[in-house]
């Protein structure tokens, strides 16, 4: 890294980094002699221009190369963008600490803090995504605003000092000035309702709630929320519903003896045993046990249908052969078909096993 004096158009100092290639450098607006550099190996270094021989602090910030960094104009926060598809905000006031982290869908190539907005940060991607996203770092899972006018990935962006205007360049050869009032609000198109079931019959339902911001003082006064406040104070109500237990199961402290006394473990085909035992468990609202019996039926009864279909095919072919042979050979074939029927019966009987045999195997 070189420090240039634009008055003489020559480098005045050279900084030798012990890391891999340096991707970006940014002067610290809160310290006249400090600047930060980010490297190919995911490292952040802090330098003092008066001591070019060695950085005064270094730490690993990302698992991949860091492509860009930007100091916050009001706080000692350094935002970094990496190929690992994350944007991280570090507090470097004393000891480096991770304050916020944003996960994106692609590697991030450029980031810029939005002026006059403490928590807003603009970013663009290196590949795949051709939009410019403005994030509120307090809600890192969805962009606050998106600009999708570019047809190829954005190569650079800069705010014009006004929080409502910024310029972005793209690989499509276009240079756009974006106005914040024209932004797409992804959160407005997200479905705020969701529902989920589990194998026990429990239901979870999430729905959007309206937050009420109240000022402290004499009386409670509701304040009108700004769009940014509504975005960051989004609240979801989570409701659950569990089906009531049946009357005969409410007073049952130990359900296993009850179902064990009604289980049938031998004397029938395996599929019939599973159906019966699943029904017994369902009467006591043991839905997870019902699922276990259905799984056992699926896993261990498939060979039965296979043997049955194979025997039917053998019998069909034997019957076809008997029509084409002589009277003497027909008797022999009929005898073979009778034997094959007996063998198929023995195979089916062999598949009707007890659960004791099943678990011993």
Coordinates of N, CA and C in Angstrom, one line a residue, residues 145-235:
X145 N -34.9 -1.5 1.3 CA -35.3 -1.0 0.0 C -34.4 -1.6 -1.0
X146 N -34.9 -1.8 -2.2 CA -34.2 -2.4 -3.3 C -34.4 -1.6 -4.6
X147 N -33.4 -1.5 -5.4 CA -33.4 -0.8 -6.7 C -33.0 -1.8 -7.8
X148 N -33.9 -2.1 -8.7 CA -33.6 -3.2 -9.7 C -33.6 -2.7 -11.1
X149 N -33.2 -1.4 -11.4 CA -33.2 -0.9 -12.7 C -32.0 -1.5 -13.6
X150 N -30.9 -1.9 -13.0 CA -29.8 -2.4 -13.7 C -30.0 -3.8 -14.3
X151 N -29.5 -4.0 -15.5 CA -29.6 -5.3 -16.1 C -28.4 -6.3 -15.9
X152 N -27.4 -5.7 -15.3 CA -26.2 -6.6 -15.0 C -25.7 -6.1 -13.6
X153 N -24.8 -6.9 -13.1 CA -24.3 -6.6 -11.7 C -23.8 -5.2 -11.5
X154 N -24.0 -4.6 -10.4 CA -23.6 -3.2 -10.1 C -22.1 -3.2 -9.7
X155 N -21.4 -2.3 -10.3 CA -19.9 -2.2 -10.1 C -19.5 -1.2 -9.1
X156 N -20.4 -0.2 -8.8 CA -20.0 0.8 -7.8 C -21.2 1.7 -7.5
X157 N -21.2 2.3 -6.3 CA -22.3 3.2 -5.8 C -21.7 4.2 -4.9
X158 N -22.4 5.4 -4.9 CA -21.9 6.5 -4.1 C -23.1 7.4 -3.8
X159 N -23.3 7.8 -2.5 CA -24.3 8.7 -2.1 C -23.9 10.1 -2.4
X160 N -24.9 11.0 -2.7 CA -24.6 12.3 -3.1 C -24.7 13.3 -1.9
X161 N -24.5 12.8 -0.7 CA -24.6 13.6 0.5 C -26.1 13.8 0.9
X162 N -27.0 13.4 0.1 CA -28.4 13.5 0.4 C -28.9 12.0 0.7
X163 N -29.5 11.7 1.8 CA -30.0 10.4 2.0 C -31.0 9.8 1.1
X164 N -31.5 10.7 0.2 CA -32.6 10.3 -0.7 C -32.0 10.0 -2.1
X165 N -30.8 10.3 -2.4 CA -30.2 10.2 -3.7 C -28.9 9.5 -3.7
X166 N -28.6 8.5 -4.6 CA -27.3 7.9 -4.8 C -27.2 7.5 -6.3
X167 N -25.9 7.4 -6.7 CA -25.6 7.0 -8.1 C -25.0 5.6 -8.1
X168 N -25.3 4.8 -9.1 CA -24.8 3.5 -9.2 C -24.4 3.2 -10.6
X169 N -23.3 2.6 -10.8 CA -22.8 2.2 -12.1 C -22.9 0.6 -12.2
X170 N -23.0 0.2 -13.5 CA -23.2 -1.3 -13.7 C -22.4 -1.8 -14.9
X171 N -22.2 -3.1 -14.9 CA -21.5 -3.7 -16.1 C -22.3 -3.6 -17.4
X172 N -23.6 -3.2 -17.2 CA -24.4 -3.1 -18.5 C -24.1 -1.8 -19.2
X173 N -23.2 -1.0 -18.6 CA -22.8 0.3 -19.2 C -23.6 1.5 -18.8
X174 N -24.5 1.3 -17.9 CA -25.5 2.3 -17.4 C -25.0 3.0 -16.2
X175 N -25.3 4.2 -16.0 CA -25.1 5.0 -14.8 C -26.4 5.6 -14.4
X176 N -26.9 5.2 -13.2 CA -28.2 5.6 -12.8 C -28.1 6.5 -11.5
X177 N -29.0 7.5 -11.5 CA -29.2 8.2 -10.2 C -30.5 7.7 -9.6
X178 N -30.5 7.1 -8.5 CA -31.6 6.5 -7.8 C -32.2 7.4 -6.8
X179 N -33.5 7.5 -6.8 CA -34.2 8.2 -5.7 C -34.9 7.3 -4.8
X180 N -34.8 7.5 -3.5 CA -35.3 6.6 -2.5 C -36.8 6.4 -2.6
X181 N -37.5 7.4 -3.1 CA -39.0 7.3 -3.1 C -39.4 6.3 -4.2
X182 N -38.5 6.0 -5.1 CA -38.8 5.0 -6.2 C -38.4 3.6 -5.8
X183 N -38.0 3.4 -4.6 CA -37.4 2.1 -4.2 C -38.6 1.0 -4.0
X184 N -38.2 -0.2 -4.3 CA -39.1 -1.3 -4.0 C -38.9 -1.7 -2.5
X185 N -40.0 -1.9 -1.8 CA -40.0 -2.3 -0.4 C -40.3 -3.8 -0.3
X186 N -39.2 -4.7 -0.2 CA -39.5 -6.1 -0.2 C -40.3 -6.6 1.0
X187 N -40.3 -5.9 2.1 CA -41.0 -6.3 3.3 C -42.5 -6.2 3.0
X188 N -42.9 -5.2 2.1 CA -44.3 -5.1 1.9 C -44.9 -6.2 1.1
X189 N -44.1 -7.0 0.4 CA -44.6 -8.1 -0.4 C -44.4 -9.4 0.3
X190 N -43.9 -9.4 1.5 CA -43.7 -10.7 2.2 C -45.0 -11.1 3.0
X191 N -45.4 -12.3 2.9 CA -46.6 -12.8 3.6 C -46.3 -12.8 5.1
X192 N -47.0 -12.0 5.9 CA -46.8 -12.0 7.3 C -47.4 -13.2 8.0
X193 N -48.2 -14.0 7.4 CA -48.8 -15.2 8.0 C -48.0 -16.5 7.7
X194 N -48.0 -17.4 8.6 CA -47.4 -18.7 8.4 C -48.0 -19.7 9.3
X195 N -48.1 -20.9 8.8 CA -48.7 -22.0 9.6 C -47.8 -23.3 9.5
X196 N -47.7 -24.1 10.6 CA -46.9 -25.3 10.5 C -47.6 -26.3 11.4
X197 N -47.4 -27.6 11.0 CA -47.9 -28.7 11.7 C -46.8 -29.7 12.1
X198 N -47.0 -30.5 13.1 CA -46.0 -31.5 13.4 C -46.7 -32.9 13.5
X199 N -46.0 -33.9 13.7 CA -46.5 -35.3 13.6 C -47.4 -35.5 14.8
X200 N -47.4 -34.7 15.9 CA -48.2 -34.9 17.0 C -49.6 -34.2 16.9
X201 N -49.8 -33.5 15.8 CA -51.0 -32.8 15.6 C -51.0 -31.4 16.1
X202 N -49.9 -30.9 16.6 CA -49.8 -29.5 17.1 C -49.7 -28.6 15.9
X203 N -50.3 -27.4 16.1 CA -50.3 -26.4 15.1 C -49.7 -25.1 15.6
X204 N -48.8 -24.5 14.8 CA -48.3 -23.1 15.1 C -48.7 -22.2 14.0
X205 N -49.2 -21.0 14.4 CA -49.6 -20.0 13.5 C -49.0 -18.6 13.8
X206 N -48.4 -18.0 12.9 CA -47.8 -16.7 13.1 C -48.6 -15.7 12.3
X207 N -48.8 -14.5 12.8 CA -49.5 -13.4 12.2 C -48.9 -12.1 12.6
X208 N -49.1 -11.1 11.7 CA -48.5 -9.8 11.9 C -49.3 -9.1 13.0
X209 N -48.5 -8.4 13.9 CA -49.1 -7.6 15.0 C -48.8 -6.1 14.7
X210 N -49.7 -5.2 15.2 CA -49.4 -3.8 15.0 C -48.8 -3.3 16.3
X211 N -47.5 -2.8 16.2 CA -46.8 -2.3 17.4 C -47.3 -0.9 17.8
X212 N -47.3 -0.7 19.1 CA -47.8 0.6 19.6 C -46.6 1.3 20.3
X213 N -46.1 2.3 19.8 CA -45.0 3.0 20.4 C -45.5 4.1 21.3
X214 N -45.2 4.1 22.6 CA -45.7 4.9 23.6 C -44.6 5.8 24.2
X215 N -44.9 7.1 24.3 CA -43.9 8.0 24.9 C -44.1 8.0 26.4
X216 N -43.0 8.0 27.2 CA -43.1 8.0 28.6 C -43.4 9.5 29.1
X217 N -44.2 9.6 30.1 CA -44.5 10.9 30.6 C -45.9 11.0 31.2
X218 N -46.5 12.1 31.2 CA -47.9 12.2 31.7 C -48.8 11.7 30.7
X219 N -49.4 10.5 31.0 CA -50.3 9.9 30.1 C -49.6 9.1 29.0
X220 N -50.3 8.3 28.4 CA -49.7 7.5 27.3 C -50.2 8.1 26.0
X221 N -49.2 8.5 25.2 CA -49.5 9.1 23.9 C -48.9 8.2 22.8
X222 N -49.7 7.8 21.9 CA -49.2 7.0 20.7 C -48.5 7.9 19.7
X223 N -47.3 7.5 19.3 CA -46.6 8.3 18.3 C -46.8 7.6 16.9
X224 N -46.9 8.5 15.9 CA -47.1 8.0 14.5 C -45.7 7.4 14.1
X225 N -45.7 6.2 13.6 CA -44.5 5.5 13.3 C -44.0 5.9 11.9
X226 N -42.8 6.2 11.7 CA -42.2 6.4 10.4 C -42.0 5.1 9.6
X227 N -41.9 5.1 8.3 CA -41.7 3.8 7.6 C -40.5 3.0 8.1
X228 N -39.4 3.7 8.5 CA -38.2 3.0 9.1 C -38.6 2.4 10.4
X229 N -39.4 3.1 11.2 CA -39.8 2.5 12.5 C -40.6 1.3 12.3
X230 N -41.6 1.4 11.4 CA -42.4 0.2 11.1 C -41.6 -1.0 10.6
X231 N -40.6 -0.7 9.9 CA -39.8 -1.8 9.4 C -39.0 -2.5 10.5
X232 N -38.4 -1.7 11.4 CA -37.6 -2.3 12.4 C -38.3 -2.8 13.6
X233 N -39.6 -2.3 13.8 CA -40.3 -2.7 15.0 C -41.4 -3.7 14.6
X234 N -41.2 -4.4 13.5 CA -42.2 -5.4 13.0 C -42.3 -6.5 14.1
X235 N -43.5 -6.8 14.5 CA -43.8 -7.8 15.5 C -44.7 -8.9 15.0

